[in-house]
Tab-separated table of C-alpha atoms and ligand atoms in Angstrom:
chain	number	residue	atom	x	y	z
A	1	UNK	CA	122.892	110.821	88.140
A	2	UNK	CA	124.668	107.767	89.538
A	3	UNK	CA	124.169	104.538	87.581
A	4	UNK	CA	122.107	101.648	88.901
A	5	UNK	CA	125.160	99.351	89.136
A	6	UNK	CA	126.992	101.909	91.198
A	7	UNK	CA	124.138	102.411	93.655
A	8	UNK	CA	123.809	98.614	94.090
A	9	UNK	CA	127.526	98.460	94.876
A	10	UNK	CA	127.334	101.480	97.166
A	11	UNK	CA	124.331	100.052	99.033
A	12	UNK	CA	126.192	96.796	99.598
A	13	UNK	CA	129.562	98.177	100.686
A	14	UNK	CA	128.082	100.701	103.106
A	15	UNK	CA	125.516	98.368	104.707
A	16	UNK	CA	122.264	99.701	103.280
A	17	UNK	CA	121.148	96.698	101.200
A	18	UNK	CA	122.527	93.173	100.753
A	19	UNK	CA	121.553	90.412	98.364
A	20	UNK	CA	119.039	88.010	99.972
A	21	UNK	CA	120.218	84.446	100.832
A	22	UNK	CA	123.703	85.391	99.600
A	23	UNK	CA	125.381	82.550	101.514
A	24	UNK	CA	123.489	80.040	99.381
A	25	UNK	CA	124.005	81.759	96.065
A	26	UNK	CA	121.117	84.162	96.568
A	27	UNK	CA	117.425	83.964	95.779
A	28	UNK	CA	116.650	85.968	92.662
A	29	UNK	CA	115.419	89.505	93.320
A	30	UNK	CA	115.332	89.292	97.095
A	31	UNK	CA	117.112	91.914	99.163
A	32	UNK	CA	117.931	92.342	102.846
A	33	UNK	CA	118.088	95.746	104.470
A	34	UNK	CA	121.208	96.113	106.609
A	35	UNK	CA	121.878	98.347	109.623
A	36	UNK	CA	121.631	101.548	107.562
A	37	UNK	CA	118.952	100.448	105.095
A	38	UNK	CA	116.580	99.372	107.841
A	39	UNK	CA	116.927	102.778	109.517
A	40	UNK	CA	116.358	104.566	106.206
A	41	UNK	CA	113.277	102.453	105.554
A	42	UNK	CA	111.935	103.107	109.029
A	43	UNK	CA	112.531	106.841	108.650
A	44	UNK	CA	110.636	106.895	105.342
A	45	UNK	CA	107.706	105.080	106.946
A	46	UNK	CA	107.794	107.401	109.972
A	47	UNK	CA	107.842	110.469	107.720
A	48	UNK	CA	104.855	109.106	105.783
A	49	UNK	CA	102.870	108.316	108.935
A	50	UNK	CA	103.798	111.727	110.341
A	51	UNK	CA	102.416	113.549	107.313
A	52	UNK	CA	99.554	111.288	106.213
A	53	UNK	CA	98.174	110.347	109.615
A	54	UNK	CA	99.559	112.219	112.633
A	55	UNK	CA	99.376	115.710	111.129
A	56	UNK	CA	95.916	115.445	109.553
A	57	UNK	CA	92.642	115.530	111.452
A	58	UNK	CA	91.151	113.173	108.826
A	59	UNK	CA	93.213	110.006	108.974
A	60	UNK	CA	93.749	107.041	111.264
A	61	UNK	CA	96.220	104.142	111.106
A	62	UNK	CA	95.541	100.386	111.056
A	63	UNK	CA	97.566	97.185	110.776
A	64	UNK	CA	95.592	94.367	109.160
A	65	UNK	CA	96.651	90.811	108.383
A	66	UNK	CA	98.534	89.502	105.358
A	67	UNK	CA	96.455	86.319	105.212
A	68	UNK	CA	92.801	86.871	104.351
A	69	UNK	CA	89.742	84.753	103.698
A	70	UNK	CA	89.844	83.639	100.040
A	71	UNK	CA	86.365	85.117	99.510
A	72	UNK	CA	88.017	88.552	99.795
A	73	UNK	CA	90.028	87.953	96.629
A	74	UNK	CA	86.991	86.597	94.789
A	75	UNK	CA	85.036	89.728	95.700
A	76	UNK	CA	87.827	92.193	94.947
A	77	UNK	CA	88.424	90.690	91.527
A	78	UNK	CA	92.022	89.710	92.256
A	79	UNK	CA	91.495	85.968	91.734
A	80	UNK	CA	89.915	86.504	88.345
A	81	UNK	CA	91.856	89.501	87.139
A	82	UNK	CA	95.049	90.326	89.046
A	83	UNK	CA	97.213	89.201	86.209
A	84	UNK	CA	99.819	90.415	83.774
A	85	UNK	CA	99.996	89.453	80.077
A	86	UNK	CA	102.775	86.879	79.799
A	87	UNK	CA	104.578	85.952	76.606
A	88	UNK	CA	107.679	83.935	75.888
A	89	UNK	CA	110.315	84.056	73.174
A	90	UNK	CA	109.924	80.869	71.144
A	91	UNK	CA	113.656	80.847	70.403
A	92	UNK	CA	115.344	81.473	73.784
A	93	UNK	CA	112.408	80.910	76.192
A	94	UNK	CA	112.943	84.320	77.861
A	95	UNK	CA	109.666	85.502	79.471
A	96	UNK	CA	108.248	88.988	79.098
A	97	UNK	CA	105.265	91.095	80.051
A	98	UNK	CA	103.691	91.827	76.661
A	99	UNK	CA	102.553	95.321	77.717
A	100	UNK	CA	106.136	96.203	78.682
A	101	UNK	CA	107.455	94.931	75.331
A	102	UNK	CA	105.002	97.199	73.531
A	103	UNK	CA	105.796	100.229	75.734
A	104	UNK	CA	109.528	99.673	75.171
A	105	UNK	CA	108.936	99.444	71.414
A	106	UNK	CA	106.910	102.681	71.345
A	107	UNK	CA	106.832	104.772	74.554
A	108	UNK	CA	103.890	106.789	73.190
A	109	UNK	CA	101.628	103.745	73.330
A	110	UNK	CA	99.741	102.749	76.486
A	111	UNK	CA	98.448	99.173	76.019
A	112	UNK	CA	96.951	98.858	79.526
A	113	UNK	CA	93.362	98.649	78.207
A	114	UNK	CA	94.160	96.186	75.382
A	115	UNK	CA	93.112	92.546	75.107
A	116	UNK	CA	95.769	89.832	74.889
A	117	UNK	CA	94.837	89.317	71.214
A	118	UNK	CA	95.404	93.012	70.460
A	119	UNK	CA	98.794	92.908	72.166
A	120	UNK	CA	99.816	89.747	70.318
A	121	UNK	CA	98.787	91.266	66.994
A	122	UNK	CA	100.889	94.344	67.776
A	123	UNK	CA	103.970	92.194	68.500
A	124	UNK	CA	103.523	90.443	65.144
A	125	UNK	CA	102.646	93.548	63.066
A	126	UNK	CA	105.572	95.557	64.425
A	127	UNK	CA	108.030	92.657	64.421
A	128	UNK	CA	108.943	93.348	68.050
A	129	UNK	CA	112.137	91.491	68.926
A	130	UNK	CA	113.420	89.670	72.011
A	131	UNK	CA	115.979	91.857	73.828
A	132	UNK	CA	117.979	88.698	74.636
A	133	UNK	CA	118.301	86.840	71.295
A	134	UNK	CA	117.000	89.397	68.797
A	135	UNK	CA	114.374	87.075	67.250
A	136	UNK	CA	110.810	88.263	66.622
A	137	UNK	CA	109.068	85.017	67.592
A	138	UNK	CA	106.807	85.419	70.576
A	139	UNK	CA	104.362	82.766	71.766
A	140	UNK	CA	100.666	83.718	72.148
A	141	UNK	CA	99.968	85.785	75.256
A	142	UNK	CA	98.208	84.389	78.301
A	143	UNK	CA	97.148	86.127	81.488
A	144	UNK	CA	99.364	85.126	84.423
A	145	UNK	CA	97.878	85.604	87.912
A	146	UNK	CA	100.362	87.235	90.277
A	147	UNK	CA	98.843	86.080	93.561
A	148	UNK	CA	101.198	84.029	95.763
A	149	UNK	CA	99.509	80.828	96.901
A	150	UNK	CA	100.120	79.069	100.180
A	151	UNK	CA	98.350	76.608	102.484
A	152	UNK	CA	96.929	77.114	105.938
A	153	UNK	CA	97.023	74.269	108.467
A	154	UNK	CA	98.435	70.780	108.206
A	155	UNK	CA	96.699	69.455	105.116
A	156	UNK	CA	97.705	70.695	101.687
A	157	UNK	CA	94.412	70.570	99.885
A	158	UNK	CA	92.305	72.925	97.860
A	159	UNK	CA	90.153	73.863	100.858
A	160	UNK	CA	93.149	75.093	102.854
A	161	UNK	CA	94.673	77.092	100.018
A	162	UNK	CA	94.997	80.802	100.751
A	163	UNK	CA	96.900	83.762	99.278
A	164	UNK	CA	99.419	86.283	100.483
A	165	UNK	CA	97.932	89.752	99.987
A	166	UNK	CA	99.114	91.538	96.819
A	167	UNK	CA	98.187	94.933	98.319
A	168	UNK	CA	97.376	96.186	101.800
A	169	UNK	CA	94.183	98.015	100.792
A	170	UNK	CA	91.693	95.154	101.085
A	171	UNK	CA	92.232	94.848	104.862
A	172	UNK	CA	91.096	98.464	105.152
A	173	UNK	CA	87.925	97.928	103.087
A	174	UNK	CA	87.026	94.844	105.137
A	175	UNK	CA	87.289	96.809	108.381
A	176	UNK	CA	85.665	99.979	107.065
A	177	UNK	CA	82.569	99.629	109.253
A	178	UNK	CA	84.481	98.728	112.420
A	179	UNK	CA	86.909	101.602	111.937
A	180	UNK	CA	84.130	104.126	111.296
A	181	UNK	CA	82.059	102.870	114.231
A	182	UNK	CA	84.913	102.896	116.753
A	183	UNK	CA	86.484	106.199	115.689
A	184	UNK	CA	83.130	107.898	114.973
A	185	UNK	CA	84.871	109.609	112.040
A	186	UNK	CA	82.633	111.468	109.641
A	187	UNK	CA	83.140	111.245	105.888
A	188	UNK	CA	85.521	112.522	104.559
A	189	UNK	CA	88.071	110.501	106.502
A	190	UNK	CA	90.947	108.209	105.631
A	191	UNK	CA	92.655	105.037	106.806
A	192	UNK	CA	96.409	104.546	106.452
A	193	UNK	CA	98.314	101.294	106.470
A	194	UNK	CA	101.956	100.270	106.072
A	195	UNK	CA	102.726	96.629	105.425
A	196	UNK	CA	104.109	93.842	103.296
A	197	UNK	CA	102.586	92.829	99.985
A	198	UNK	CA	103.523	89.978	97.660
A	199	UNK	CA	103.259	89.705	93.874
A	200	UNK	CA	104.616	86.905	91.734
A	201	UNK	CA	105.977	89.402	89.194
A	202	UNK	CA	106.917	88.087	85.744
A	203	UNK	CA	109.776	90.528	85.336
A	204	UNK	CA	111.167	91.596	88.699
A	205	UNK	CA	114.368	93.615	88.513
A	206	UNK	CA	116.075	96.986	88.458
A	207	UNK	CA	117.448	96.259	91.949
A	208	UNK	CA	114.724	97.039	94.513
A	209	UNK	CA	112.370	98.746	92.023
A	210	UNK	CA	110.331	95.638	91.305
A	211	UNK	CA	110.466	92.684	93.680
A	212	UNK	CA	108.073	89.903	94.614
A	213	UNK	CA	108.012	90.873	98.286
A	214	UNK	CA	107.720	94.560	99.119
A	215	UNK	CA	106.143	97.049	101.478
A	216	UNK	CA	103.343	99.418	100.633
A	217	UNK	CA	102.098	102.570	102.293
A	218	UNK	CA	98.473	103.044	101.348
A	219	UNK	CA	95.794	105.555	102.216
A	220	UNK	CA	92.153	104.784	101.480
A	221	UNK	CA	90.332	108.109	101.723
A	222	UNK	CA	86.533	107.829	101.947
A	223	UNK	CA	84.513	110.710	100.509
A	224	UNK	CA	80.967	111.637	99.593
A	225	UNK	CA	80.177	110.641	95.968
A	226	UNK	CA	80.491	113.685	93.749
A	227	UNK	CA	83.396	115.166	95.738
A	228	UNK	CA	85.959	112.519	94.760
A	229	UNK	CA	87.676	114.464	91.972
A	230	UNK	CA	88.348	117.428	94.268
A	231	UNK	CA	89.876	115.086	96.821
A	232	UNK	CA	91.807	113.311	94.086
A	233	UNK	CA	93.460	116.644	93.158
A	234	UNK	CA	94.093	117.378	96.821
A	235	UNK	CA	95.936	114.098	97.516
A	236	UNK	CA	97.795	114.257	94.218
A	237	UNK	CA	99.404	117.541	95.229
A	238	UNK	CA	99.819	116.412	98.849
A	239	UNK	CA	101.897	113.399	97.738
A	240	UNK	CA	104.014	115.488	95.366
A	241	UNK	CA	104.676	118.092	98.086
A	242	UNK	CA	105.713	115.371	100.531
A	243	UNK	CA	108.334	114.054	98.100
A	244	UNK	CA	109.709	117.519	97.357
A	245	UNK	CA	109.808	118.489	101.036
A	246	UNK	CA	111.919	115.402	101.660
A	247	UNK	CA	114.439	116.517	99.073
A	248	UNK	CA	113.480	115.008	95.709
A	249	UNK	CA	114.053	117.578	92.991
A	250	UNK	CA	110.930	118.791	91.144
A	251	UNK	CA	112.654	118.258	87.783
A	252	UNK	CA	113.068	114.570	88.620
A	253	UNK	CA	109.342	114.139	89.203
A	254	UNK	CA	106.291	114.255	86.954
A	255	UNK	CA	102.610	113.375	86.968
A	256	UNK	CA	101.495	110.824	84.418
A	257	UNK	CA	97.734	111.327	84.189
A	258	UNK	CA	96.093	108.239	82.687
A	259	UNK	CA	94.056	108.920	79.560
A	260	UNK	CA	90.333	108.077	79.848
A	261	UNK	CA	90.718	105.025	77.586
A	262	UNK	CA	93.547	103.661	79.770
A	263	UNK	CA	91.655	103.929	83.083
A	264	UNK	CA	90.730	100.745	84.941
A	265	UNK	CA	87.002	100.045	84.694
A	266	UNK	CA	86.426	101.120	88.319
A	267	UNK	CA	88.407	104.371	88.193
A	268	UNK	CA	87.315	107.829	87.066
A	269	UNK	CA	90.776	109.384	87.497
A	270	UNK	CA	94.260	107.922	87.960
A	271	UNK	CA	97.714	109.389	87.930
A	272	UNK	CA	101.186	108.072	88.616
A	273	UNK	CA	103.884	110.195	90.158
A	274	UNK	CA	106.945	109.200	88.181
A	275	UNK	CA	110.580	109.615	89.212
A	276	UNK	CA	113.520	109.850	86.873
A	277	UNK	CA	115.286	106.542	87.547
A	278	UNK	CA	118.564	105.761	85.698
A	279	UNK	CA	116.516	103.955	82.994
A	280	UNK	CA	114.065	106.851	82.572
A	281	UNK	CA	110.865	108.104	84.213
A	282	UNK	CA	108.984	105.272	85.930
A	283	UNK	CA	106.163	104.839	88.444
A	284	UNK	CA	106.859	105.723	92.036
A	285	UNK	CA	103.370	106.337	93.399
A	286	UNK	CA	99.938	105.395	92.047
A	287	UNK	CA	97.005	107.665	92.931
A	288	UNK	CA	93.538	106.528	91.897
A	289	UNK	CA	89.972	107.650	92.344
A	290	UNK	CA	88.323	104.213	92.722
A	291	UNK	CA	84.643	105.195	93.023
A	292	UNK	CA	82.716	102.816	95.330
A	293	UNK	CA	84.043	99.759	93.497
A	294	UNK	CA	85.708	98.077	96.484
A	295	UNK	CA	83.064	98.678	99.139
A	296	UNK	CA	80.316	97.740	96.686
A	297	UNK	CA	82.089	94.515	95.721
A	298	UNK	CA	82.424	93.480	99.378
A	299	UNK	CA	78.873	94.541	100.172
A	300	UNK	CA	77.519	92.438	97.312
A	301	UNK	CA	79.714	89.428	97.983
A	302	UNK	CA	79.368	89.370	101.799
A	303	UNK	CA	75.757	90.553	101.786
A	304	UNK	CA	76.582	92.890	104.684
A	305	UNK	CA	75.437	96.471	104.396
A	306	UNK	CA	78.537	98.663	104.267
A	307	UNK	CA	76.733	101.955	103.765
A	308	UNK	CA	77.634	105.032	105.732
A	309	UNK	CA	74.926	106.973	107.520
A	310	UNK	CA	75.569	110.699	107.428
A	311	UNK	CA	74.620	111.884	110.937
A	312	UNK	CA	73.972	115.445	109.741
A	313	UNK	CA	71.766	114.749	106.715
A	314	UNK	CA	70.572	111.186	107.474
A	315	UNK	CA	71.639	110.177	103.944
A	316	UNK	CA	72.882	106.632	103.444
A	317	UNK	CA	75.497	105.924	100.813
A	318	UNK	CA	78.579	103.917	99.944
A	319	UNK	CA	81.509	106.337	100.131
A	320	UNK	CA	83.789	106.779	97.143
A	321	UNK	CA	87.498	106.159	97.646
A	322	UNK	CA	90.663	108.025	96.662
A	323	UNK	CA	93.760	105.864	97.047
A	324	UNK	CA	97.390	107.034	97.028
A	325	UNK	CA	99.562	103.892	97.107
A	326	UNK	CA	103.360	103.873	97.212
A	327	UNK	CA	106.079	101.250	97.648
A	328	UNK	CA	108.623	101.807	100.421
A	329	UNK	CA	111.481	100.208	98.471
A	330	UNK	CA	110.879	102.364	95.398
A	331	UNK	CA	111.129	105.369	97.688
A	332	UNK	CA	114.358	103.988	99.203
A	333	UNK	CA	115.806	103.719	95.690
A	334	UNK	CA	114.641	107.206	94.658
A	335	UNK	CA	115.973	108.841	97.829
A	336	UNK	CA	119.341	107.048	97.537
A	337	UNK	CA	119.752	107.940	93.857
A	338	UNK	CA	118.795	111.535	94.563
A	339	UNK	CA	121.070	111.910	97.599
A	340	UNK	CA	124.258	110.297	96.303
A	341	UNK	CA	126.892	112.885	95.449
A	342	UNK	CA	130.582	112.950	94.650
A	343	UNK	CA	131.993	116.363	95.378
A	344	UNK	CA	135.419	117.536	94.212
A	345	UNK	CA	137.117	119.429	97.027
A	346	UNK	CA	139.622	122.288	96.737
A	347	UNK	CA	142.538	119.854	97.087
A	348	UNK	CA	141.061	117.776	94.202
A	349	UNK	CA	139.980	114.992	96.605
A	350	UNK	CA	136.617	113.418	95.845
A	351	UNK	CA	134.221	113.469	98.786
A	352	UNK	CA	131.453	110.877	98.702
A	353	UNK	CA	128.447	112.357	100.480
A	354	UNK	CA	124.897	111.126	100.854
A	355	UNK	CA	122.770	114.238	101.051
A	356	UNK	CA	119.662	112.662	102.542
A	357	UNK	CA	117.125	114.946	104.173
A	358	UNK	CA	117.982	115.005	107.902
A	359	UNK	CA	114.641	113.336	108.695
A	360	UNK	CA	115.664	110.386	106.517
A	361	UNK	CA	119.364	110.159	107.441
A	362	UNK	CA	119.979	106.804	109.210
A	363	UNK	CA	122.103	108.548	111.856
A	364	UNK	CA	121.423	112.115	112.897
A	365	UNK	CA	124.661	112.334	114.818
A	366	UNK	CA	128.005	110.537	115.167
A	367	UNK	CA	130.035	110.913	118.343
A	368	UNK	CA	133.781	110.782	117.760
A	369	UNK	CA	136.619	110.976	120.299
A	370	UNK	CA	139.437	113.020	118.702
A	371	UNK	CA	142.076	110.773	120.297
A	372	UNK	CA	140.766	107.431	121.479
A	373	UNK	CA	143.237	107.169	124.364
A	374	UNK	CA	142.261	110.517	125.892
A	375	UNK	CA	138.663	111.133	124.937
A	376	UNK	CA	136.985	107.743	124.784
A	377	UNK	CA	135.309	107.868	128.171
A	378	UNK	CA	133.770	111.302	127.676
A	379	UNK	CA	132.699	110.477	124.122
A	380	UNK	CA	130.990	107.246	125.173
A	381	UNK	CA	129.138	109.072	127.950
A	382	UNK	CA	127.985	111.670	125.425
A	383	UNK	CA	126.910	108.954	122.988
A	384	UNK	CA	124.809	107.364	125.727
A	385	UNK	CA	123.051	110.645	126.476
A	386	UNK	CA	122.414	111.575	122.851
A	387	UNK	CA	121.225	108.113	121.836
A	388	UNK	CA	118.294	108.488	124.236
A	389	UNK	CA	116.832	111.028	121.823
A	390	UNK	CA	118.484	110.539	118.439
A	391	UNK	CA	119.712	107.772	116.166
A	392	UNK	CA	123.371	108.124	117.034
A	393	UNK	CA	126.512	106.168	116.205
A	394	UNK	CA	129.941	106.024	117.782
A	395	UNK	CA	133.225	105.623	115.917
A	396	UNK	CA	136.735	105.660	117.343
A	397	UNK	CA	138.819	103.838	114.727
A	398	UNK	CA	141.243	105.571	112.310
A	399	UNK	CA	141.975	109.276	111.861
A	400	UNK	CA	139.316	111.896	112.452
A	401	UNK	CA	139.417	112.883	108.764
A	402	UNK	CA	138.665	109.310	107.666
A	403	UNK	CA	135.863	109.058	110.183
A	404	UNK	CA	134.276	112.283	108.920
A	405	UNK	CA	134.377	110.913	105.373
A	406	UNK	CA	132.818	107.629	106.441
A	407	UNK	CA	129.968	109.450	108.117
A	408	UNK	CA	129.496	111.742	105.070
A	409	UNK	CA	129.188	108.693	102.828
A	410	UNK	CA	126.365	107.191	104.889
A	411	UNK	CA	124.520	110.484	105.277
A	412	UNK	CA	125.115	111.157	109.000
A	413	UNK	CA	123.898	114.691	109.440
A	414	UNK	CA	126.182	115.943	112.234
A	415	UNK	CA	129.512	114.803	113.672
A	416	UNK	CA	130.245	115.693	117.290
A	417	UNK	CA	133.923	115.541	118.252
A	418	UNK	CA	135.174	115.360	121.809
A	419	UNK	CA	138.642	116.943	121.987
A	420	UNK	CA	141.339	118.420	124.266
A	421	UNK	CA	139.230	121.432	125.245
A	422	UNK	CA	136.059	119.511	125.996
A	423	UNK	CA	136.775	118.807	129.654
A	424	UNK	CA	137.655	122.370	130.528
A	425	UNK	CA	135.080	124.191	128.407
A	426	UNK	CA	132.315	121.553	128.530
A	427	UNK	CA	131.918	122.024	124.786
A	428	UNK	CA	132.392	119.976	121.604
A	429	UNK	CA	132.959	120.610	117.909
A	430	UNK	CA	129.934	120.020	115.688
A	431	UNK	CA	130.625	119.431	111.995
A	432	UNK	CA	127.877	119.686	109.380
A	433	UNK	CA	127.659	117.043	106.651
A	434	UNK	CA	126.600	119.283	103.798
A	435	UNK	CA	128.860	122.297	104.327
A	436	UNK	CA	131.649	120.641	106.362
A	437	UNK	CA	131.538	123.756	108.534
A	438	UNK	CA	132.340	123.364	112.196
A	439	UNK	CA	131.183	125.206	115.268
A	440	UNK	CA	131.671	124.952	118.995
A	441	UNK	CA	128.595	124.011	121.052
A	442	UNK	CA	128.204	123.646	124.823
A	443	UNK	CA	127.409	120.044	125.813
A	444	UNK	CA	124.403	121.195	127.821
A	445	UNK	CA	122.966	122.878	124.697
A	446	UNK	CA	123.659	119.931	122.389
A	447	UNK	CA	120.276	118.097	122.444
A	448	UNK	CA	118.342	121.289	121.683
A	449	UNK	CA	120.892	122.256	119.027
A	450	UNK	CA	120.637	118.882	117.239
A	451	UNK	CA	116.860	118.917	117.401
A	452	UNK	CA	116.792	122.318	115.732
A	453	UNK	CA	119.204	121.231	113.005
A	454	UNK	CA	117.374	118.054	112.022
A	455	UNK	CA	113.897	119.541	111.969
A	456	UNK	CA	114.643	122.428	109.667
B	1	ATP	P1	103.682	98.613	88.151
B	1	ATP	O1	102.922	99.227	86.981
B	1	ATP	O2	105.046	99.215	88.360
B	1	ATP	O3	103.662	97.118	88.166
B	1	ATP	P2	101.296	98.905	89.626
B	1	ATP	O4	100.638	100.012	88.887
B	1	ATP	O5	100.850	97.507	89.450
B	1	ATP	O6	102.880	99.030	89.446
B	1	ATP	P3	100.079	99.480	92.105
B	1	ATP	O7	99.269	98.249	92.154
B	1	ATP	O8	99.422	100.777	91.799
B	1	ATP	O9	101.309	99.264	91.151
B	1	ATP	O10	100.897	99.583	93.461
B	1	ATP	C1	101.133	100.813	94.122
B	1	ATP	C2	102.598	101.037	94.365
B	1	ATP	O11	103.196	99.899	94.994
B	1	ATP	C3	103.427	101.265	93.107
B	1	ATP	O12	103.345	102.606	92.684
B	1	ATP	C4	104.813	100.917	93.602
B	1	ATP	O13	105.387	102.010	94.317
B	1	ATP	C5	104.556	99.784	94.571
B	1	ATP	N1	104.753	98.486	93.921
B	1	ATP	C6	103.874	97.794	93.163
B	1	ATP	N2	104.403	96.631	92.739
B	1	ATP	C7	105.662	96.586	93.238
B	1	ATP	C8	106.713	95.624	93.162
B	1	ATP	N3	106.575	94.479	92.510
B	1	ATP	N4	107.881	95.902	93.785
B	1	ATP	C9	108.034	97.068	94.491
B	1	ATP	N5	107.065	97.998	94.597
B	1	ATP	C10	105.896	97.773	93.986
């Protein structure tokens, strides 16, 4: 697999991802998505909405706000407990997440249920060293809250202090009653949301894997208590199938089922889908059976009844929740790493090709005039027609061979070339990214032909 450094370089030179605030020396761990990256991101989100909402009879989509009443975070437990264990090297002042230090020291250990004292004792007993200076001198661990604070209105005072959401889920729980009432959905049903989340991470890094600003795609699936583990298995497999159908290789993916002692207090089953990143298997997607923890917390704190009334049995209950939650940027990274290929051709040339699934490819089709002077007008007219239905690009500079290679490198699925025979035969050459094979297609058949190719 390609290294992380190489994919960062590739993403920058091709226009997928640039460093944030680069003109001013950058802002650590912020990234901007360029013309190709923003299309890739949008295609990932579209593919998720297509599968998780449009194609299921169960699920609806919402878009709730980033800024929420501070009571929400008191009720959800985020203000008290959304924290990571922070430690610092006494010698070089480098900061670490203590749980990550322990996992790096012994990958068979899962310290997620440990107290800060237990973690500190482990660091001392096992003489865990700082990766930067090599000294084993860590300061006592304290819990660091990852919520981003800001102020609403003109006066910066305690009363106007609010938080940027660290996950999109809470907006769904808050609107549970309104959504159920207006859609008249019966349990089981789910609510999907795509949106920004913010976490003041102690150790952001690995390019776009862990950042302080990111996008999540979350489904909160409401079920009758007692049926949650069946639904948990269902969504677990559903998420895995979605990744594989979009081209990730099964051998690069694994489930990491959390052991009972490592489960959060509100969860009776949790798994992570892990992808093989260049540094090893790491979390891509968290899937948790969360019982009625969230609805109950908001019901208690707001004193509003959030129970569901089953119209068939007249039972009243708080639904249990199964939550698959995934970060868009982690998916961008996984799909890029998986798709990047350098192929040695018969003439020993190296062809750089991004084998993204056609649904994810930023451009489905590139329109190329064989000779700019002769074919520009026809090619531009064709571009205009095709771009009504497909993400298309147009390129007329340099030789046709160079243009094909450029399109291969950014994952464009088909190249359509207008040439000397086009006017007379009303046909074009279509070249396929993956096989480099070419065929002649009538212009009038082109939209249907492309549609068929990209939906295989
Ligand atoms: P991690 O253990 O990696 O910190 P987490 O278990 O805290 O992640 P969740 O709260 O379950 O993560 O969030 C769900 C998903 O959101 C993650 O699986 C990941 O895809 C994404 N995500 C979480 N934090 C970040 C981040 N800082 N940057 C990018 N994506 C993130």
